[in-house]
Coordinates of C-alpha atoms and ligand atoms in Angstrom, one line a residue:
M1 CA -3.6 -11.9 21.8
H2 CA -7.2 -12.2 21.0
N3 CA -8.4 -13.0 17.7
P4 CA -12.1 -11.7 18.1
R5 CA -13.4 -13.7 15.2
L6 CA -12.3 -16.6 16.4
G7 CA -13.0 -16.0 19.5
A8 CA -9.6 -17.0 20.1
D9 CA -6.2 -17.0 21.1
V10 CA -3.9 -16.2 17.7
V11 CA -1.5 -18.8 19.1
A12 CA -4.0 -21.3 20.8
A13 CA -6.1 -21.0 17.1
E14 CA -2.9 -21.5 15.5
Q15 CA -2.3 -18.7 13.0
V16 CA 1.4 -18.2 14.3
Q17 CA 3.6 -20.6 12.9
D18 CA 7.0 -21.3 12.1
V19 CA 8.6 -18.8 14.8
A20 CA 12.1 -19.2 14.6
V21 CA 14.4 -17.0 16.7
T22 CA 18.2 -15.8 17.2
T23 CA 20.2 -15.7 19.9
D24 CA 20.3 -12.0 19.2
G25 CA 16.9 -11.0 19.2
K26 CA 15.3 -11.7 15.9
V27 CA 12.0 -13.1 16.0
R28 CA 10.9 -14.4 12.9
F29 CA 6.9 -15.8 12.5
T30 CA 4.4 -16.2 9.8
L31 CA 0.5 -14.8 10.5
L32 CA -2.1 -16.6 8.9
L33 CA -4.6 -14.2 8.4
D34 CA -8.3 -14.8 6.9
A35 CA -9.5 -12.7 4.4
S36 CA -12.2 -11.6 7.7
D37 CA -9.8 -11.3 10.4
D38 CA -9.4 -7.9 11.9
A39 CA -7.3 -5.6 10.4
T40 CA -5.2 -4.7 13.8
L41 CA -4.0 -8.6 14.5
V42 CA -1.1 -7.8 12.1
R43 CA 0.4 -4.5 13.9
E44 CA -1.8 -5.8 17.4
A45 CA 1.6 -8.8 17.0
R46 CA 4.3 -7.4 16.0
L47 CA 3.6 -4.9 18.9
A48 CA 2.9 -7.7 21.6
V49 CA 6.4 -10.1 20.4
E50 CA 8.3 -6.9 20.5
G51 CA 6.8 -5.4 24.0
V52 CA 9.3 -9.0 24.9
E53 CA 12.0 -8.7 26.6
G54 CA 15.3 -9.2 24.5
V55 CA 13.4 -8.4 21.8
S56 CA 15.9 -6.8 19.1
D57 CA 13.5 -7.4 15.9
V58 CA 10.2 -8.6 14.6
R59 CA 9.5 -10.7 11.3
I60 CA 6.4 -10.9 10.3
D61 CA 5.5 -13.0 7.2
V62 CA 1.5 -12.9 6.4
T63 CA 0.2 -15.4 4.6
D64 CA -3.2 -16.3 3.9
P65 CA -3.8 -20.3 5.3
A66 CA -5.5 -21.5 2.5
E67 CA -1.7 -20.5 1.0
F68 CA -0.1 -21.7 3.9
A69 CA -1.9 -25.2 4.0
A70 CA -0.5 -25.6 0.4
G71 CA 2.7 -24.7 0.7
R72 CA 3.1 -26.1 3.8
D73 CA 1.5 -29.6 2.0
A74 CA 4.0 -29.4 -1.4
R75 CA 7.2 -29.1 1.1
R76 CA 5.8 -32.4 2.5
G77 CA 5.8 -33.4 -0.8
A78 CA 9.3 -32.9 -1.7
Q79 CA 10.1 -34.0 1.6
R80 CA 9.4 -37.1 0.9
A81 CA 10.4 -37.8 -2.6
A82 CA 13.5 -36.3 -1.2
H83 CA 13.8 -38.8 1.3
T84 CA 12.3 -41.7 -1.2
H85 CA 16.1 -41.9 -3.3
G86 CA 18.6 -44.6 -3.5
H87 CA 21.0 -43.9 -1.3
T88 CA 24.3 -45.1 -1.6
H89 CA 25.5 -44.4 2.8
G90 CA 25.1 -46.5 4.9
H91 CA 23.1 -44.6 7.4
T92 CA 19.0 -45.0 8.1
H93 CA 16.9 -41.7 7.5
A94 CA 13.9 -41.5 10.4
A95 CA 10.7 -41.8 7.7
P96 CA 10.2 -38.3 7.5
A97 CA 7.6 -36.9 10.4
A98 CA 4.8 -35.1 9.7
A99 CA 5.6 -32.4 11.2
P100 CA 3.2 -32.7 13.8
R101 CA 0.3 -29.3 13.5
G102 CA 0.9 -28.2 17.1
P103 CA 0.2 -24.8 17.9
A104 CA 2.5 -22.7 17.0
R105 CA 5.2 -25.0 16.0
A106 CA 8.4 -22.7 17.6
L107 CA 11.7 -24.3 15.7
P108 CA 14.7 -24.1 18.1
V109 CA 16.8 -21.6 18.6
M110 CA 18.4 -20.3 14.8
D111 CA 21.3 -18.0 13.6
A112 CA 21.8 -21.5 10.3
A113 CA 19.7 -21.2 7.7
P114 CA 15.8 -19.6 7.9
A115 CA 13.3 -22.6 8.2
R116 CA 11.7 -22.1 4.9
P117 CA 14.5 -20.6 2.4
A118 CA 12.0 -20.9 -0.2
T119 CA 9.2 -18.3 1.0
P120 CA 11.6 -14.8 1.8
A121 CA 10.7 -13.7 5.2
A122 CA 9.2 -9.9 4.1
P123 CA 11.5 -7.1 5.4
T124 CA 10.9 -5.4 8.1
P125 CA 9.1 -2.1 7.0
V126 CA 11.8 0.9 7.6
A127 CA 10.9 4.5 9.4
Y128 CA 11.6 6.7 7.5
P129 CA 9.8 9.7 9.9
H130 CA 11.7 13.0 7.4
L131 CA 8.9 12.0 4.7
G132 CA 6.0 12.7 7.7
K133 CA 2.8 10.3 6.9
I134 CA 2.9 8.0 4.0
I135 CA -0.4 8.1 2.4
A136 CA -1.2 4.7 -0.5
V137 CA -3.6 6.6 -3.3
S138 CA -5.0 3.4 -4.3
S139 CA -8.1 2.0 -6.4
G140 CA -9.5 -1.0 -6.9
K141 CA -9.6 -1.2 -10.6
G142 CA -7.8 1.2 -14.0
G143 CA -9.1 3.8 -14.7
V144 CA -11.8 4.9 -12.1
G145 CA -9.2 8.6 -11.7
K146 CA -7.1 6.9 -8.9
S147 CA -3.5 9.3 -10.7
T148 CA -6.5 11.8 -10.5
V149 CA -7.2 12.3 -6.8
A150 CA -3.9 12.2 -6.3
V151 CA -2.3 14.7 -8.5
N152 CA -5.2 17.2 -7.3
L153 CA -4.6 15.6 -3.5
A154 CA -1.4 16.2 -3.0
A155 CA -1.5 20.3 -5.0
A156 CA -4.6 20.9 -3.3
L157 CA -1.8 20.2 0.2
A158 CA 0.9 22.1 -1.3
K159 CA -1.2 24.8 -1.4
Q160 CA -3.1 24.8 1.7
G161 CA 0.8 25.6 3.4
A162 CA 1.6 21.8 3.3
R163 CA 5.0 19.9 2.3
V164 CA 3.9 17.7 0.1
G165 CA 6.0 15.1 -1.8
I166 CA 4.1 12.4 -4.4
M167 CA 5.8 9.1 -5.9
D168 CA 4.2 6.7 -7.7
A169 CA 4.5 2.8 -8.0
D170 CA 2.9 2.3 -11.0
I171 CA 6.1 1.0 -13.3
Y172 CA 3.2 0.1 -16.5
G173 CA 1.2 3.5 -15.8
P174 CA 3.6 6.1 -14.8
N175 CA 0.6 8.9 -15.5
L176 CA 2.5 11.7 -13.1
P177 CA 4.8 13.2 -15.5
L178 CA 1.7 13.9 -17.7
M179 CA 0.2 14.8 -15.2
L180 CA 2.3 17.2 -13.5
G181 CA 4.0 18.6 -16.3
V182 CA 7.0 17.5 -15.8
N183 CA 9.3 14.6 -16.6
E184 CA 13.3 14.8 -17.6
A185 CA 16.0 12.9 -16.5
P186 CA 15.9 13.7 -12.3
P187 CA 19.5 15.0 -11.1
V188 CA 21.5 13.4 -8.9
R189 CA 23.8 15.2 -6.6
D190 CA 26.3 13.7 -3.9
N191 CA 24.4 10.5 -4.8
M192 CA 21.1 11.9 -4.0
I193 CA 18.1 11.0 -6.4
Q194 CA 16.6 15.3 -6.9
P195 CA 13.0 14.8 -7.5
L196 CA 11.4 17.3 -9.6
M197 CA 8.9 20.4 -8.6
A198 CA 6.1 21.2 -10.0
F199 CA 2.6 23.2 -8.3
G200 CA 4.8 23.7 -5.1
V201 CA 4.3 19.2 -5.2
K202 CA 8.7 17.6 -5.0
V203 CA 7.2 14.9 -7.4
M204 CA 9.1 11.3 -8.4
S205 CA 8.1 9.1 -10.6
I206 CA 9.2 5.7 -12.5
G207 CA 8.3 7.6 -15.4
F208 CA 10.9 10.2 -15.1
L209 CA 13.6 7.2 -15.4
I210 CA 12.0 5.0 -18.2
E211 CA 11.5 6.0 -21.9
R212 CA 7.4 6.0 -22.4
D213 CA 6.9 3.0 -24.9
Q214 CA 10.3 0.9 -23.7
P215 CA 7.8 -2.1 -23.1
A216 CA 6.5 -3.0 -19.2
I217 CA 8.8 -5.7 -18.7
W218 CA 10.0 -4.7 -14.6
R219 CA 7.7 -7.3 -12.6
G220 CA 7.5 -8.4 -9.0
P221 CA 11.1 -8.1 -7.5
I222 CA 12.0 -4.8 -9.6
V223 CA 9.1 -2.4 -8.1
M224 CA 10.1 -3.6 -4.1
K225 CA 13.8 -2.1 -6.0
V226 CA 11.9 0.7 -7.6
I227 CA 10.4 1.4 -4.4
N228 CA 12.8 1.6 -1.2
Q229 CA 14.7 3.2 -3.8
F230 CA 12.4 5.5 -4.0
L231 CA 12.5 6.0 -0.1
K232 CA 15.9 6.0 0.6
D233 CA 17.9 8.0 -2.3
V234 CA 15.7 10.5 -2.6
A235 CA 15.7 14.2 -1.3
W236 CA 12.3 14.4 -0.1
G237 CA 14.1 17.0 2.3
E238 CA 11.9 17.0 5.6
L239 CA 8.0 16.9 3.8
D240 CA 4.4 16.3 6.1
Y241 CA 2.6 13.9 3.9
L242 CA 3.9 12.0 1.0
L243 CA 2.2 10.8 -1.5
V244 CA 2.0 7.3 -3.2
D245 CA 0.3 6.7 -6.3
M246 CA -0.6 3.6 -6.9
P247 CA -1.6 0.8 -9.4
P248 CA -4.3 -0.6 -9.7
G249 CA -5.8 -4.3 -7.3
T250 CA -3.8 -5.5 -4.7
G251 CA -0.9 -6.9 -6.5
D252 CA 2.9 -6.9 -5.8
A253 CA 2.8 -2.7 -5.5
Q254 CA 0.9 -2.5 -2.1
L255 CA 2.7 -5.9 -0.7
S256 CA 6.2 -4.0 -1.6
L257 CA 5.0 -0.7 0.1
V258 CA 4.5 -1.7 3.8
Q259 CA 6.5 -4.5 3.8
A260 CA 9.3 -1.5 2.5
T261 CA 8.0 1.0 5.1
H262 CA 5.3 1.5 7.6
V263 CA 2.2 3.4 6.0
H264 CA 0.2 6.2 8.0
G265 CA -2.9 5.5 6.1
A266 CA -4.5 4.7 2.2
I267 CA -7.1 6.1 1.1
V268 CA -9.5 4.1 -2.0
V269 CA -11.2 5.6 -4.6
T270 CA -13.5 3.9 -6.9
T271 CA -16.2 5.1 -8.9
P272 CA -20.4 5.3 -8.2
Q273 CA -21.5 1.9 -10.0
A274 CA -21.0 -1.2 -7.2
V275 CA -17.9 -2.9 -10.3
A276 CA -16.2 -0.7 -9.3
V277 CA -17.3 0.1 -5.7
G278 CA -16.3 -5.2 -4.5
D279 CA -12.8 -3.8 -6.8
A280 CA -12.5 -1.2 -4.0
L281 CA -14.0 -3.0 -1.3
R282 CA -10.9 -6.1 -2.0
G283 CA -8.9 -3.1 -2.4
V284 CA -9.6 -1.7 1.7
R285 CA -9.8 -5.2 2.9
M286 CA -6.4 -5.4 1.4
F287 CA -4.8 -2.0 3.4
E288 CA -6.5 -3.5 6.6
R289 CA -5.0 -7.1 6.0
T290 CA -1.9 -5.8 6.0
G291 CA -2.3 -3.3 9.0
V292 CA -2.6 -0.3 7.4
P293 CA -5.8 2.0 8.0
V294 CA -8.2 2.9 6.1
L295 CA -8.3 6.6 6.3
G296 CA -11.9 6.7 4.1
I297 CA -13.4 6.3 0.4
V298 CA -13.4 9.0 -2.2
E299 CA -16.2 8.4 -4.5
N300 CA -15.0 9.8 -7.8
M301 CA -17.2 10.8 -11.0
S302 CA -20.2 11.2 -8.6
Y303 CA -22.2 12.8 -10.6
L304 CA -22.6 15.5 -13.2
E305 CA -23.2 19.5 -12.6
N306 CA -26.3 20.6 -14.2
P307 CA -24.8 22.5 -16.1
E308 CA -27.8 25.5 -15.8
T309 CA -29.3 24.3 -12.4
G310 CA -25.6 23.4 -11.0
K311 CA -28.3 20.9 -9.6
P312 CA -26.0 16.8 -9.5
I313 CA -27.5 14.1 -12.8
A314 CA -26.1 10.6 -11.4
V315 CA -24.6 9.5 -14.8
F316 CA -23.0 5.9 -13.1
G317 CA -25.8 5.3 -10.5
S318 CA -25.0 6.7 -7.0
G319 CA -24.3 6.4 -3.7
G320 CA -21.7 3.5 -4.3
G321 CA -18.9 5.2 -2.3
Q322 CA -20.8 5.5 0.5
Q323 CA -21.7 2.1 0.9
L324 CA -18.0 1.2 0.5
A325 CA -16.8 3.8 3.4
D326 CA -20.8 2.0 5.7
E327 CA -19.7 -1.9 4.5
V328 CA -15.7 -0.8 5.7
Q329 CA -16.6 1.8 8.5
V330 CA -14.6 4.3 7.2
P331 CA -15.4 8.2 5.9
L332 CA -16.1 8.9 2.5
L333 CA -14.2 11.9 2.0
G334 CA -15.6 13.6 -0.8
Q335 CA -17.0 13.3 -3.8
V336 CA -16.4 14.5 -7.0
P337 CA -18.6 15.6 -9.7
L338 CA -17.1 15.1 -14.1
D339 CA -16.1 17.0 -15.6
P340 CA -14.4 17.1 -18.8
R341 CA -11.7 20.3 -17.4
V342 CA -10.5 17.6 -15.5
V343 CA -9.1 15.0 -18.0
E344 CA -8.3 18.4 -19.6
G345 CA -6.0 19.6 -16.8
G346 CA -4.8 15.7 -16.9
D347 CA -3.8 15.9 -19.5
T348 CA -2.3 19.2 -20.1
G349 CA -0.5 19.2 -17.0
R350 CA -2.2 21.3 -15.2
P351 CA -4.4 19.9 -12.3
I352 CA -8.1 21.3 -11.8
V353 CA -7.5 22.7 -8.2
V354 CA -4.3 24.9 -9.6
A355 CA -5.8 25.5 -13.3
A356 CA -9.6 25.6 -12.5
P357 CA -10.4 26.0 -8.3
Q358 CA -13.3 27.8 -9.1
T359 CA -14.9 24.3 -10.4
G360 CA -16.9 22.3 -8.8
A361 CA -14.4 19.3 -8.9
A362 CA -11.9 21.3 -8.0
R363 CA -13.9 22.1 -4.5
A364 CA -14.2 18.7 -4.3
L365 CA -11.4 17.9 -4.9
T366 CA -9.8 20.9 -3.0
S367 CA -12.4 20.1 0.7
L368 CA -11.0 16.4 0.4
A369 CA -7.1 17.1 0.6
E370 CA -8.9 19.3 4.6
R371 CA -10.6 16.0 4.8
V372 CA -7.6 14.1 4.5
A373 CA -5.6 16.5 6.9
E374 CA -7.7 16.1 9.0
R375 CA -8.1 12.2 9.2
V376 CA -4.9 12.1 10.1
A377 CA -4.4 14.9 12.6
E378 CA -7.4 13.0 13.8
R379 CA -4.7 9.5 14.1
Y380 CA -1.3 11.1 14.2
G381 CA -1.6 14.7 15.8
V382 CA -0.7 17.5 13.1
P383 CA 2.5 17.9 11.4
A384 CA 5.3 19.6 13.1
G385 CA 5.9 23.2 12.2
R386 CA 2.6 24.3 10.8
Ligands
ATP1 N1 -13.8 14.0 -11.7 C1 -13.8 13.4 -13.2 N2 -14.3 14.2 -15.1 C2 -14.3 13.9 -15.4 N3 -12.3 13.1 -16.2 C3 -12.2 12.3 -14.9 C4 -12.2 12.9 -13.8 N4 -11.2 11.9 -12.8 C5 -11.1 11.6 -13.5 N5 -11.1 11.3 -15.3 C6 -10.6 11.1 -16.3 O1 -10.5 9.9 -16.8 C7 -9.4 8.8 -17.0 C8 -8.3 7.8 -16.9 O2 -8.1 8.9 -14.8 P1 -6.5 8.5 -14.1 O3 -6.2 8.1 -14.7 O4 -7.0 8.8 -12.9 O5 -7.7 7.1 -14.0 P2 -6.4 5.8 -12.6 O6 -7.3 5.7 -12.0 O7 -4.6 6.7 -12.2 O8 -6.5 5.2 -13.6 P3 -4.6 4.3 -13.9 O9 -4.7 3.7 -13.1 O10 -5.3 2.5 -14.8 O11 -3.8 4.3 -15.3 C9 -8.4 10.3 -17.0 O12 -8.1 10.4 -19.1 C10 -9.0 12.0 -16.2 O13 -9.2 12.7 -16.8

């Protein structure tokens, strides 16, 4: 497998580490992925290994090369310390052979303990074909209107006849209940959590399960559990799209989602200011590094419409979304104007595409939904039954 950045094979370039194989064909390895590495390497590596005869399962831990090196040094230090403690038993210890950094240090066939128990292997993503295309709506920083875009996109896709679900993975600030005007404990039937319905969209939020004022004491591992449970234990039925409203930034939830399932695409929301665009760029890179195709950029709060002429007034500068889209070579899927009715829609639980569909903002969000459906169809074909 060739890495275009290095002009070399990934194995020769020592990007593949800690290879372990079980007798029943499970393969696990660490892939060292530099920030500037090609986005598709993870998926290519998975496909390449899956294509090998006898391989039944592939787990890839994607790690930053610097982090990997730091972790290795720490492990070596610990190994040395362990070997220098006083021994009363009679055998001699071989010096802790500093593991030769040969290319792709293949461990022998391994059925017992993992080589590096301190770093749990990334779980193998589970496919949920009945959920349709899973699309993460993300942003580099908070407050750019990511949840607003997500709920309006969901409602607009449903209006266009698609079967749509939306869930949030934001344990710190779940916005869906307020923005979609639904907030009650979801019923449980046959051990499955029943999603709530709003504007033709099936909704599941952490906000349904926690008290509004409860402190956000949940951290990392809980995110993974919640995401898995929402994917597995919610009675979504057959969907065309499942939108996931991600927390801002590039943290646990993003990683948890891509480890939990195959994410078909990401939409990155930004505002026109350069600073928001810089954060968004990091968001895009994160998805690329984990093999999730970025479907495109949405520029929100792009401009204000002059109430008399309808002409755009650039309040926060202009061109940021396009600049980001050009830089990462994905389309700018839409530009949504600033409109106080968007806020009202969010606060009253009636998304603007439903409450005031004739407004410029609603029209921009509706055409955004069309563009997203087109992008998904270009990549994966038109959903069955549509
Ligand atoms: N196009 C718009 N015009 C006017 N107000 C908007 C627009 N988009 C979003 N807003 C408002 O901006 C605020 C932040 O939006 P939202 O909660 O969707 O952002 P977010 O990026 O999801 O933030 P966080 O992830 O931090 O919760 C909300 O009050 C929302 O109503």
